[in-house]
Amino acid sequence: MSLPPQSKRQPRWPSHEDGLKSREGDYSTDLADHFATDPDEEIHRLGLLALRRSDINDLFVLGDLCAQRSLAGSSLQMFYVGKTLMAYRHAHKMATNTIDRDLARRLVSEFAEWAVQIARDHPTPGNIAVALWAVAEGKTDFDRVALESLFDMYSQRVLNDHDHTQPDPRELDRTIVDPGMSDFISQTDVTVVDEGVDESDLSSEAHPLPSETHYEDNAIQHFTSLERSAPDNRQIHTALYQTHRHRASDEDEFKVGDNIEGRYEVAEIRRGGMGVVYLCYDHEQGEPVAIKTFQSRFLNNERAVTRFNNEAVTWIKLDKHRHVVQARLVQNILGRPHLILEHISGAEGYGSDLRSWIDHNRLDLRLSLEFALHIALGMQHATQKVPGLVHRDLKPANILVTHEGIAKVTDFGLVRTLELEDIPLEEELEEEPPAGSRKPPLTRVGAIVGTPPYMSPEQCESKKVDVRSDIYSFGCLLFEMLTGHYVFQAKKFQEWIKAHVHNAPQFTPAELDKIPAELQRLVLWCLNKTPPDRPKAWSALVEELSAIYEDVTGQPAELEITGPALQARELMDKGYSLTELGWLNEALQAYDSAITLQPDYAWAWARKGRTLRLLGQYDEALDCYDRALEVQPRYAFAWTGKGLVLDRMGRLEQALTCHETAAEINPNDVWHWWNQADVLHMLNRYDEAVTALKKGLEVD
């Protein structure tokens, strides 16, 4: 696959003194600059410098960096294609000599031609659309016949719906087995399996990963336009995943559309540092599932396969619980173990895990307490079902949150599944296999396993861990939910080790004012340096959190749901996940079943309305939203859904009233302000639209 054209210019990085000078002054434009706000650390850093000096080489290098990131697998990334063209065009405007001006003009033209070639080689609708946009955006003269052939290919692909996958800018599993990735730990959850590497190795340059919560405005606009014009189920399916699909690489055994074991139809593929997850529709059970395994490059590691099986079986023993992601089956498929899991879809506009809720400032005191209780209840259940169980990697990425705000613990023990195979196992050094065992124990000497911001002191020192180690990690997690930042302000791996072992956690004066004293005491109790000084069991935390929750809210904590109410909620989760996977008619059946069990279930009526909206059945959708609002008049989600339907029907003034009502009910949801701004924009009321957007930006 050809590489994109580049200028080959080199950036001029400032000296320490120049760097200090460059940070002086008011640089409020940082927050609006496309490069200074990029999630990639190298682009972000150079973008900040470019704002502070007039060096044309900065623009050329920014273009090169974005060009390098414009292709993921075989899929063009519109976000970086656009930024590449932007950088080179800015360089052209800034050029003061013929050499720079000609280079910039040539790069714009050649980059657009490269995008077209990629689209020809891999003619997905997404690639073709991005390539055509690049030609138009670059104002590039191009062969008319070639462009017409691309248009024809696009039409055929969309109509036949053979291939509508696009790369997912987010990754489901960020577990990384690499002791050299510590330089960007402060920006993302990273699981490090450290095998005694010295600090000099950990300070080498790392390659930062993109933000977990990265969205593209153009992709959102594309979704909106498709939704308005395409009521067909499969076209909506395409629109839903324009920004969420991930094309399988050559390493994947399965592709989107494949049937695993003749039963599980692959709807989406997500990859992480070690794992691969297939989001599927189970044709036998009529429900969504997630199938997790590890990537092909680990297949020849017998220890990894054995450990994955062992941990998966342990997870399956946990059975079913409201606050644990259910593992249903471990099955050998094509010589590799696959774990069949409950499928969890997060709320619209956010990821499926707790990290997204923290990053988008969605947690208030009440919600933080609810999630903390959910996690503690899930871990209490797990340790009761499997005595001695230690998760080892409690962190936001391993807490999934449903569309209804139910937190569930996931990835039990799988952090230890894959380790660096060039490090000898303990038994190879000194131990004999246990009596009666045909296989040696799968442990390592001096292994540090976990995610640095959430590791207990005993994890940091490679000591034996028990349930109290997880409770320390829970303390780190609860601290972050309450404050919005890590428990310590460390960056490199060894800084985290030192902080967890020696530093005392502290709340700021402002945090002390807003967090109840009993909750502060509980957090610090969990964060004691020595295990005997922490809570001894999850049951103690459940008891304490329940009392604090009742003090804060004036209502008893909801510790368990049984009977029809639980069944209705499970049907809601099923319906929502089916909607997210594009199985809209099947989702309607799930919602109807929930409504049959609980006719006054406003949430079910509203979710059914959303699915009907995606199907383009607007009159029926309005009826559902009205039923929801009859039951619960101050239901912001239903007002929002009704507003979106009225918008699609061209009834803009009525739509605006709905969105204003939603914002009045819940002003802390950024989407209520965005929806208002969208309608105001269509009504040509631009000043009011800007005001609404500013309010949204104050929220997130």
XYZ file of C-alpha atoms in Angstrom:
700
model
C 0.000 0.000 0.000
C 1.536 3.330 -1.087
C 2.591 5.926 1.448
C 1.072 9.418 1.317
C 3.211 12.222 -0.164
C 5.069 14.319 2.406
C 7.257 17.397 2.527
C 10.049 15.723 4.543
C 10.593 19.006 6.394
C 11.886 18.832 9.975
C 10.413 20.757 12.924
C 12.533 23.185 14.941
C 11.948 22.208 18.568
C 12.658 25.058 20.997
C 15.352 25.094 23.625
C 14.231 24.976 27.251
C 14.519 28.755 27.576
C 12.643 29.394 24.327
C 10.004 26.909 25.397
C 9.402 28.856 28.608
C 9.103 32.108 26.674
C 6.682 30.526 24.193
C 4.269 29.750 27.023
C 4.017 33.393 28.142
C 1.024 35.514 27.225
C -2.666 34.852 26.557
C -3.222 31.931 24.206
C -6.973 31.438 24.427
C -6.902 30.395 20.758
C -5.319 27.100 21.853
C -8.771 25.734 22.617
C -10.032 26.420 19.103
C -7.024 25.412 17.019
C -7.412 22.169 15.059
C -3.842 21.053 15.704
C -3.306 22.316 19.255
C -6.372 20.323 20.351
C -5.454 17.138 18.458
C -5.450 13.994 20.665
C -2.106 12.891 19.212
C 0.594 14.262 21.515
C 3.132 15.019 18.756
C 0.601 16.962 16.672
C -0.746 18.680 19.791
C 2.728 19.803 20.871
C 3.725 21.105 17.449
C 0.312 22.741 17.029
C 0.900 24.757 20.207
C 4.317 25.841 18.947
C 2.892 26.828 15.558
C 0.503 29.224 17.279
C 3.413 30.925 19.037
C 5.717 31.534 16.085
C 5.619 32.084 12.327
C 7.600 29.144 10.965
C 6.253 27.683 7.721
C 8.065 24.421 8.451
C 5.643 23.845 11.358
C 2.770 23.717 8.861
C 4.578 21.367 6.515
C 5.478 19.029 9.379
C 1.925 19.145 10.746
C 0.702 18.168 7.290
C 3.177 15.287 7.180
C 2.167 14.032 10.639
C -1.533 14.125 9.750
C -0.842 12.445 6.399
C 0.889 9.592 8.244
C -2.278 9.094 10.315
C -4.699 9.368 7.410
C -4.869 5.625 6.819
C -5.877 3.038 9.442
C -5.518 -0.443 8.010
C -7.141 0.066 4.607
C -9.548 2.838 5.657
C -9.087 6.559 5.077
C -9.529 8.695 8.197
C -11.513 11.813 7.300
C -10.366 13.576 10.474
C -6.706 13.463 9.444
C -7.279 13.725 5.682
C -8.941 17.073 6.357
C -6.185 18.253 8.673
C -3.492 17.271 6.157
C -5.089 19.416 3.459
C -5.642 22.226 5.941
C -1.975 22.298 6.975
C -0.598 22.274 3.412
C -3.093 24.944 2.269
C -2.134 27.158 5.222
C 1.509 26.682 4.243
C 0.641 27.811 0.718
C -0.952 31.016 2.077
C 1.988 31.654 4.382
C 4.687 30.986 1.770
C 6.917 33.957 0.921
C 9.024 32.254 -1.758
C 8.386 30.193 -4.884
C 9.927 26.995 -3.476
C 7.588 26.814 -0.469
C 4.563 27.902 -2.496
C 5.119 25.286 -5.217
C 5.793 22.557 -2.644
C 2.566 23.301 -0.785
C 0.507 23.371 -4.003
C 2.059 20.087 -5.174
C 1.432 18.369 -1.817
C -2.264 19.307 -1.833
C -2.660 17.889 -5.329
C -0.614 14.724 -4.730
C -2.298 13.992 -1.401
C -5.753 14.167 -3.000
C -4.522 11.846 -5.775
C -3.173 9.447 -3.141
C -6.555 9.399 -1.366
C -8.266 8.597 -4.662
C -5.827 5.735 -5.283
C -6.545 4.294 -1.834
C -10.277 4.498 -2.584
C -9.769 2.659 -5.880
C -7.740 -0.075 -4.201
C -10.203 -0.396 -1.285
C -13.544 0.877 -2.622
C -15.678 1.076 0.517
C -18.344 3.815 0.583
C -16.411 5.571 3.341
C -13.111 5.571 1.443
C -14.740 6.780 -1.769
C -16.632 9.539 0.033
C -13.475 10.751 1.787
C -11.474 10.666 -1.466
C -14.112 12.673 -3.354
C -14.261 15.150 -0.505
C -10.438 15.470 -0.562
C -10.517 16.294 -4.271
C -13.208 18.946 -3.693
C -11.639 20.361 -0.538
C -8.215 20.537 -2.141
C -9.720 22.319 -5.166
C -7.709 19.870 -7.235
C -8.054 19.475 -10.982
C -8.777 15.827 -11.564
C -9.641 13.518 -14.448
C -13.428 13.767 -14.942
C -13.704 10.132 -16.095
C -11.875 8.931 -12.981
C -14.194 10.935 -10.714
C -17.297 9.609 -12.478
C -16.057 6.057 -12.005
C -15.657 6.729 -8.279
C -19.198 8.107 -8.099
C -20.482 4.981 -9.844
C -18.569 2.721 -7.442
C -19.955 4.645 -4.474
C -23.543 4.290 -5.703
C -23.131 0.558 -6.326
C -21.567 -0.041 -2.933
C -24.199 1.888 -0.999
C -27.106 0.328 -2.871
C -25.749 -3.201 -2.589
C -24.565 -2.586 0.974
C -21.764 -5.119 0.538
C -19.213 -3.240 2.581
C -19.962 -0.318 4.869
C -17.264 -0.592 7.479
C -15.245 2.326 8.779
C -12.499 2.410 11.346
C -13.425 3.128 14.923
C -11.534 6.157 16.266
C -11.892 4.614 19.722
C -10.532 1.288 20.923
C -12.442 -1.070 23.186
C -9.463 -2.618 24.936
C -6.458 -0.452 25.781
C -4.523 -3.172 27.565
C -0.889 -2.858 26.486
C 1.871 -5.279 27.391
C 4.816 -2.962 26.965
C 6.954 -1.585 29.783
C 8.065 1.294 27.576
C 4.692 2.996 27.312
C 4.869 4.980 30.533
C 5.373 8.490 29.162
C 1.714 8.985 28.339
C 0.117 7.167 31.253
C -1.284 10.448 32.519
C -3.427 10.756 29.385
C -4.928 7.284 28.984
C -5.623 4.073 30.840
C -2.785 1.693 30.069
C -2.227 -1.702 31.582
C 1.473 -2.315 32.081
C 2.918 -5.745 32.689
C 6.367 -4.826 33.933
C 8.970 -7.535 34.333
C 11.708 -5.705 36.194
C 12.744 -3.293 33.439
C 14.975 -0.482 34.678
C 13.887 3.138 34.645
C 16.082 4.142 31.727
C 14.066 1.885 29.448
C 10.843 3.470 30.669
C 11.925 7.015 29.857
C 12.431 6.382 26.153
C 10.158 8.141 23.665
C 6.709 6.621 23.477
C 4.046 6.865 20.795
C 0.852 8.257 22.334
C -2.512 6.785 21.447
C -5.458 8.879 20.268
C -8.086 9.993 22.737
C -10.730 7.451 23.646
C -13.509 9.974 23.174
C -12.586 11.423 19.806
C -15.473 12.342 17.501
C -15.549 13.985 14.090
C -17.980 16.805 13.325
C -18.152 15.858 9.666
C -18.942 12.255 10.509
C -21.742 13.393 12.822
C -23.142 15.573 10.052
C -22.917 12.607 7.668
C -24.902 10.483 10.099
C -27.560 13.187 10.438
C -27.988 13.590 6.698
C -28.193 9.857 6.093
C -30.693 9.376 8.880
C -32.979 12.020 7.391
C -32.894 10.601 3.874
C -32.677 6.820 4.330
C -35.419 5.013 6.227
C -34.169 1.656 4.943
C -32.928 -0.515 7.826
C -29.567 -1.394 6.306
C -28.813 2.174 5.201
C -29.499 3.317 8.751
C -27.228 0.499 9.884
C -24.516 2.061 7.737
C -25.149 5.499 9.190
C -25.084 4.322 12.788
C -21.605 2.926 12.371
C -20.055 5.494 10.055
C -17.936 6.581 13.022
C -17.935 3.373 15.053
C -16.933 0.545 12.704
C -13.451 -0.955 12.687
C -12.257 -2.814 9.624
C -10.659 -6.119 10.476
C -6.970 -6.381 9.639
C -5.430 -9.309 7.831
C -4.808 -10.910 11.225
C -8.511 -11.264 11.989
C -10.087 -14.598 11.230
C -13.492 -12.978 10.837
C -14.765 -9.935 8.964
C -17.906 -7.844 9.288
C -20.782 -9.906 7.904
C -19.174 -13.293 8.656
C -21.050 -15.905 10.669
C -18.992 -17.403 13.497
C -19.906 -21.044 14.033
C -22.879 -20.462 11.721
C -24.569 -18.564 14.550
C -22.946 -15.246 15.460
C -23.111 -12.641 12.677
C -20.260 -10.134 13.031
C -21.561 -6.551 13.039
C -18.490 -4.715 14.323
C -14.859 -5.419 15.210
C -12.816 -3.617 17.856
C -9.152 -4.134 18.611
C -6.910 -3.195 21.516
C -3.295 -3.744 22.476
C -3.727 -7.523 22.795
C -7.375 -8.325 22.309
C -9.923 -8.396 19.551
C -13.674 -8.204 20.200
C -16.376 -9.134 17.711
C -19.750 -7.497 18.348
C -22.272 -9.962 16.963
C -25.928 -10.834 16.559
C -26.715 -14.293 17.928
C -29.230 -15.768 15.475
C -30.128 -18.660 17.779
C -30.976 -16.530 20.817
C -31.984 -13.393 18.902
C -29.736 -11.144 20.973
C -26.426 -9.266 20.742
C -23.216 -10.728 22.164
C -19.568 -9.722 22.382
C -16.980 -12.381 21.540
C -13.513 -11.711 22.930
C -10.256 -13.402 22.039
C -6.652 -12.341 21.558
C -4.846 -11.392 18.401
C -3.213 -13.890 16.088
C 0.318 -12.842 16.993
C -0.144 -14.396 20.449
C -1.480 -17.714 19.139
C 1.868 -19.499 19.321
C 2.194 -18.595 22.996
C 0.920 -21.733 24.721
C 1.045 -20.053 28.112
C -1.202 -17.247 26.880
C -3.769 -19.703 25.517
C -3.748 -21.711 28.752
C -4.043 -18.633 30.942
C -6.865 -17.199 28.818
C -8.821 -20.448 29.193
C -8.251 -20.590 32.954
C -9.274 -16.983 33.557
C -12.267 -17.290 31.234
C -13.549 -20.321 33.120
C -13.164 -18.399 36.396
C -15.184 -15.530 34.933
C -17.922 -17.926 33.795
C -18.198 -19.273 37.361
C -19.404 -15.828 38.450
C -22.764 -16.590 36.796
C -25.212 -13.726 36.353
C -25.283 -10.494 38.331
C -26.617 -7.058 37.566
C -23.218 -5.411 38.117
C -20.950 -7.966 36.445
C -20.559 -8.347 32.689
C -21.743 -11.902 32.174
C -19.364 -14.428 30.621
C -21.530 -17.173 29.137
C -19.215 -19.601 27.398
C -15.603 -20.159 26.426
C -15.382 -21.944 23.101
C -12.474 -23.072 20.931
C -12.967 -21.620 17.467
C -10.384 -22.170 14.732
C -7.856 -23.328 17.315
C -8.226 -20.280 19.520
C -10.311 -19.800 22.695
C -13.147 -17.284 22.343
C -15.104 -15.935 25.301
C -18.815 -15.262 24.667
C -19.872 -12.207 26.690
C -22.910 -10.103 27.421
C -22.974 -7.142 25.034
C -22.978 -3.659 26.595
C -23.762 -0.496 24.626
C -23.073 2.860 26.237
C -25.235 5.964 26.140
C -25.457 7.863 22.859
C -22.486 10.104 22.203
C -20.260 8.418 24.763
C -18.139 5.321 25.023
C -19.319 2.144 26.713
C -17.013 2.456 29.733
C -16.649 4.709 32.756
C -13.701 6.604 31.272
C -16.048 8.391 28.892
C -18.324 9.520 31.746
C -15.337 10.940 33.644
C -13.827 12.677 30.611
C -17.155 14.273 29.640
C -17.790 15.599 33.154
C -20.987 13.578 33.543
C -20.438 12.522 37.155
C -21.975 14.426 40.033
C -21.893 13.295 43.680
C -25.028 11.180 43.439
C -23.988 9.398 40.251
C -20.472 8.786 41.587
C -21.979 7.120 44.652
C -24.308 5.019 42.505
C -21.455 3.793 40.309
C -19.271 3.128 43.349
C -22.059 1.015 44.839
C -22.505 -0.856 41.571
C -18.786 -1.694 41.418
C -18.674 -2.754 45.065
C -21.778 -4.925 44.634
C -20.309 -6.560 41.540
C -17.015 -7.293 43.275
C -18.811 -8.525 46.406
C -20.729 -11.012 44.250
C -17.571 -12.093 42.417
C -15.564 -12.766 45.574
C -18.469 -14.668 47.112
C -18.817 -16.890 44.031
C -15.062 -17.446 43.657
C -13.321 -17.078 47.055
C -9.882 -15.564 46.736
C -10.624 -13.944 43.370
C -8.496 -10.849 42.652
C -9.347 -8.696 39.641
C -5.923 -6.949 39.515
C -6.998 -4.236 37.084
C -9.961 -2.197 38.341
C -9.957 1.016 36.301
C -12.467 3.115 34.312
C -11.860 1.145 31.115
C -12.857 -2.064 32.912
C -16.136 -0.659 34.222
C -18.773 -0.734 31.489
C -21.805 1.529 31.826
C -25.086 0.727 30.112
C -27.308 3.230 28.326
C -29.418 3.299 31.504
C -26.496 4.172 33.804
C -25.845 0.720 35.275
C -22.144 0.045 35.964
C -20.778 -3.463 35.407
C -17.307 -4.841 36.160
C -15.585 -6.614 33.261
C -12.283 -8.353 32.344
C -11.879 -10.502 35.440
C -8.293 -11.676 35.597
C -7.665 -11.316 31.865
C -4.972 -8.706 32.508
C -2.651 -11.608 33.331
C -3.544 -13.607 30.248
C -0.790 -12.272 28.012
C 2.666 -11.490 29.307
C 6.074 -11.016 27.789
C 6.998 -14.514 26.628
C 10.742 -13.888 26.602
C 10.766 -13.719 30.416
C 11.212 -17.152 32.046
C 8.414 -18.479 34.190
C 8.998 -18.916 37.901
C 8.927 -22.682 37.722
C 11.606 -22.622 35.043
C 13.867 -20.926 37.580
C 13.266 -22.740 40.827
C 9.954 -24.510 41.403
C 8.784 -28.054 40.734
C 5.260 -28.577 39.387
C 2.682 -29.145 42.114
C 2.148 -32.768 43.104
C -0.400 -34.465 40.885
C -0.300 -31.676 38.319
C 0.704 -32.276 34.725
C 1.149 -28.543 34.132
C 3.381 -26.113 36.041
C 1.909 -22.984 37.687
C 1.557 -19.967 35.403
C 3.190 -17.217 37.494
C 6.189 -14.957 37.073
C 9.007 -13.684 39.251
C 8.934 -9.958 39.995
C 6.058 -9.251 37.622
C 4.220 -5.972 38.069
C 0.748 -6.368 36.625
C -1.806 -3.591 36.433
C -2.480 -0.042 35.279
C -0.130 2.469 36.972
C -2.684 5.072 38.161
C -4.702 2.337 39.903
C -2.089 -0.107 41.239
C -1.879 -0.938 44.935
C 1.440 -0.504 46.774
C 1.802 -4.291 46.959
C 1.283 -4.538 43.188
C 3.956 -1.879 42.706
C 6.395 -3.900 44.820
C 5.561 -7.258 43.183
C 4.184 -8.629 46.424
C 1.359 -11.094 46.884
C -2.061 -9.500 46.355
C -5.508 -10.276 47.722
C -8.931 -8.631 47.769
C -7.500 -5.603 49.610
C -5.360 -4.793 46.571
C -8.528 -4.454 44.492
C -10.026 -2.289 47.239
C -7.037 0.089 46.951
C -7.614 0.277 43.171
C -11.278 0.959 43.906
C -10.167 3.836 46.152
C -8.159 5.315 43.261
C -11.179 4.918 41.003
C -13.604 6.506 43.485
C -11.173 9.395 44.093
C -11.104 10.061 40.338
C -14.898 9.891 40.000
C -15.319 12.452 42.781
C -12.568 14.858 41.692
C -12.150 14.336 37.934
C -8.404 13.684 38.244
C -6.031 10.883 39.254
C -5.210 10.292 42.895
C -1.591 11.350 42.233
C -0.146 13.691 39.616
C 2.521 11.336 38.309
C 3.431 10.679 34.677
C 6.201 8.112 34.277
C 6.006 4.554 35.489
C 8.528 4.928 38.306
C 6.800 8.123 39.463
C 3.594 6.143 39.884
C 5.413 3.394 41.780
C 6.907 5.931 44.185
C 3.610 7.763 44.646
C 1.580 4.645 45.444
C 4.198 3.339 47.883
C 5.136 6.595 49.645
C 2.838 9.552 48.878
C -0.285 10.414 50.873
C -3.409 11.146 48.773
C -4.950 14.556 49.364
C -8.133 16.371 48.390
C -7.897 20.035 47.420
C -9.672 22.608 49.638
C -12.435 22.957 47.035
C -12.905 19.173 46.940
C -13.026 19.015 50.736
C -15.898 21.515 50.648
C -18.044 19.548 48.187
C -17.325 15.919 49.214
C -19.060 14.742 52.437
C -16.639 14.053 55.295
C -17.769 10.431 55.624
C -17.095 9.833 51.939
C -13.644 11.429 52.215
C -12.893 9.124 55.132
C -14.047 6.075 53.147
C -11.862 6.952 50.153
C -8.765 7.445 52.320
C -9.552 4.222 54.200
C -9.387 2.337 50.901
C -6.120 4.120 50.018
C -4.148 3.127 53.104
C -0.646 1.979 52.185
C -0.768 -1.306 54.118
C -3.477 -3.906 53.355
C -4.481 -4.552 57.020
C -5.445 -0.878 57.354
C -7.973 -1.059 54.494
C -11.509 -2.538 54.455
C -11.172 -6.315 54.608
C -14.078 -7.185 52.318
C -16.372 -5.652 49.726
C -19.345 -6.133 52.035
C -17.928 -3.444 54.338
C -17.778 -1.009 51.426
C -21.332 -1.822 50.335
C -22.563 -1.109 53.854
C -20.648 2.178 54.151
C -21.582 3.425 50.672
C -25.254 2.584 51.197
C -25.352 4.682 54.383
C -23.569 7.608 52.713
C -25.886 7.393 49.683
C -28.962 7.607 51.896
C -27.485 10.576 53.800
C -26.713 12.424 50.546
C -29.917 11.668 48.612
C -32.461 11.050 51.347
C -33.384 7.771 49.643
C -32.291 4.193 50.325
C -29.768 2.727 47.892
C -31.108 0.254 45.326
C -29.085 -2.866 46.094
C -30.881 -5.455 43.977
C -33.776 -5.830 41.558
C -35.632 -9.088 40.999
C -38.744 -10.365 39.256
C -40.465 -8.637 36.311
C -38.629 -5.339 36.895
C -35.270 -7.051 36.364
C -36.557 -8.924 33.328
C -37.868 -5.686 31.816
C -34.503 -3.994 32.329
C -32.695 -6.890 30.690
C -35.024 -6.612 27.700
C -34.234 -2.890 27.568
C -30.510 -3.614 27.429
C -31.133 -6.180 24.715
C -33.210 -3.750 22.668
C -30.698 -0.934 22.992
C -27.744 -3.117 21.998
C -29.662 -4.508 19.014
C -30.356 -0.933 17.926
C -26.677 -0.033 18.189
C -25.756 -3.070 16.081
C -28.326 -2.114 13.439
C -30.910 -4.865 14.101
C -33.728 -2.376 14.454
C -36.796 -4.556 13.915
C -35.459 -7.101 16.402
C -34.896 -4.267 18.879
C -38.558 -3.251 18.570
C -39.582 -6.768 19.580
C -37.454 -6.519 22.729
C -38.971 -3.154 23.657
C -42.506 -4.474 23.068
C -41.764 -7.389 25.397
C -40.531 -4.969 28.083
C -43.675 -2.849 27.689
C -45.850 -5.962 27.989
C -44.174 -6.729 31.331
C -44.319 -3.106 32.498
C -46.830 -0.978 30.507
C -45.959 2.240 32.363
C -42.231 1.899 31.630
C -41.431 5.373 30.257
C -37.855 4.361 29.393
C -39.111 1.521 27.178
C -41.573 3.779 25.335
C -38.868 6.382 24.730
C -36.309 3.842 23.518
C -38.880 2.312 21.191
C -39.509 5.816 19.877
C -35.812 6.258 19.151
C -35.634 3.011 17.182
C -38.736 3.953 15.175
C -37.094 7.312 14.461
C -34.034 5.555 13.080
C -36.344 3.481 10.889
C -37.925 6.689 9.581
C -41.336 5.826 11.060
C -41.804 9.295 12.498
C -45.539 9.307 13.306
C -45.226 6.078 15.293
C -42.108 7.429 17.005
C -43.991 10.555 18.114
C -46.742 8.383 19.599
C -44.144 6.478 21.658
C -42.499 9.647 22.962
C -45.903 11.047 23.913
C -46.701 7.833 25.814
C -43.404 8.165 27.687
C -44.167 11.791 28.593
C -47.661 10.866 29.798
C -46.014 8.556 32.333
C -43.102 10.878 33.164
C -43.677 14.510 32.082
C -40.208 15.716 33.116
C -38.324 13.083 31.150
C -35.535 14.934 29.303
C -34.590 12.004 27.049
C -38.161 11.741 25.737
C -38.348 15.503 25.082
C -35.067 15.267 23.162
C -36.277 12.311 21.096
C -39.545 14.052 20.293
C -37.595 17.145 19.257
C -35.402 15.127 16.888
C -38.451 13.556 15.233
C -40.141 16.944 14.799
C -36.878 18.238 13.320
C -36.867 15.391 10.767
C -40.487 16.233 9.903
C -39.570 19.883 9.286
C -41.520 21.179 12.290
C -38.581 23.218 13.550
C -40.288 25.608 15.975
C -41.932 22.681 17.780
C -38.603 20.821 17.785
C -36.890 23.826 19.367
C -39.493 23.946 22.153
C -38.814 20.273 22.944
C -35.043 20.803 23.112
C -35.470 23.877 25.310
C -37.653 21.842 27.675
C -35.001 19.094 27.836
C -32.316 21.666 28.683
C -34.498 23.210 31.367
C -34.997 19.766 32.956
C -31.335 18.752 32.696
C -28.993 21.653 31.873
C -25.927 19.464 32.519
C -26.413 17.356 29.379
C -24.380 18.922 26.575
C -26.547 17.365 23.848
C -29.599 19.390 24.902
C -27.677 22.576 24.093
C -26.240 21.136 20.873
C -29.715 20.112 19.660
C -31.029 23.616 20.341
C -28.121 25.135 18.436
C -28.681 22.785 15.500
C -32.316 23.820 15.124
C -31.518 27.514 15.674
C -28.908 27.257 12.937
C -31.506 25.842 10.534
C -33.839 28.709 11.503
C -31.032 31.194 10.669
C -31.003 32.433 14.284
C -27.233 32.341 14.449
C -26.575 34.495 17.526
C -28.916 32.334 19.594
C -27.242 29.208 18.205
C -23.825 30.473 19.305
C -25.192 31.232 22.786
C -26.534 27.683 23.092
C -23.216 26.222 21.921
C -21.323 28.273 24.489
C -23.542 26.875 27.219
C -22.850 23.387 25.938
C -19.114 23.986 25.983
C -19.369 25.089 29.602
C -20.761 21.622 30.346
C -18.284 19.645 28.233
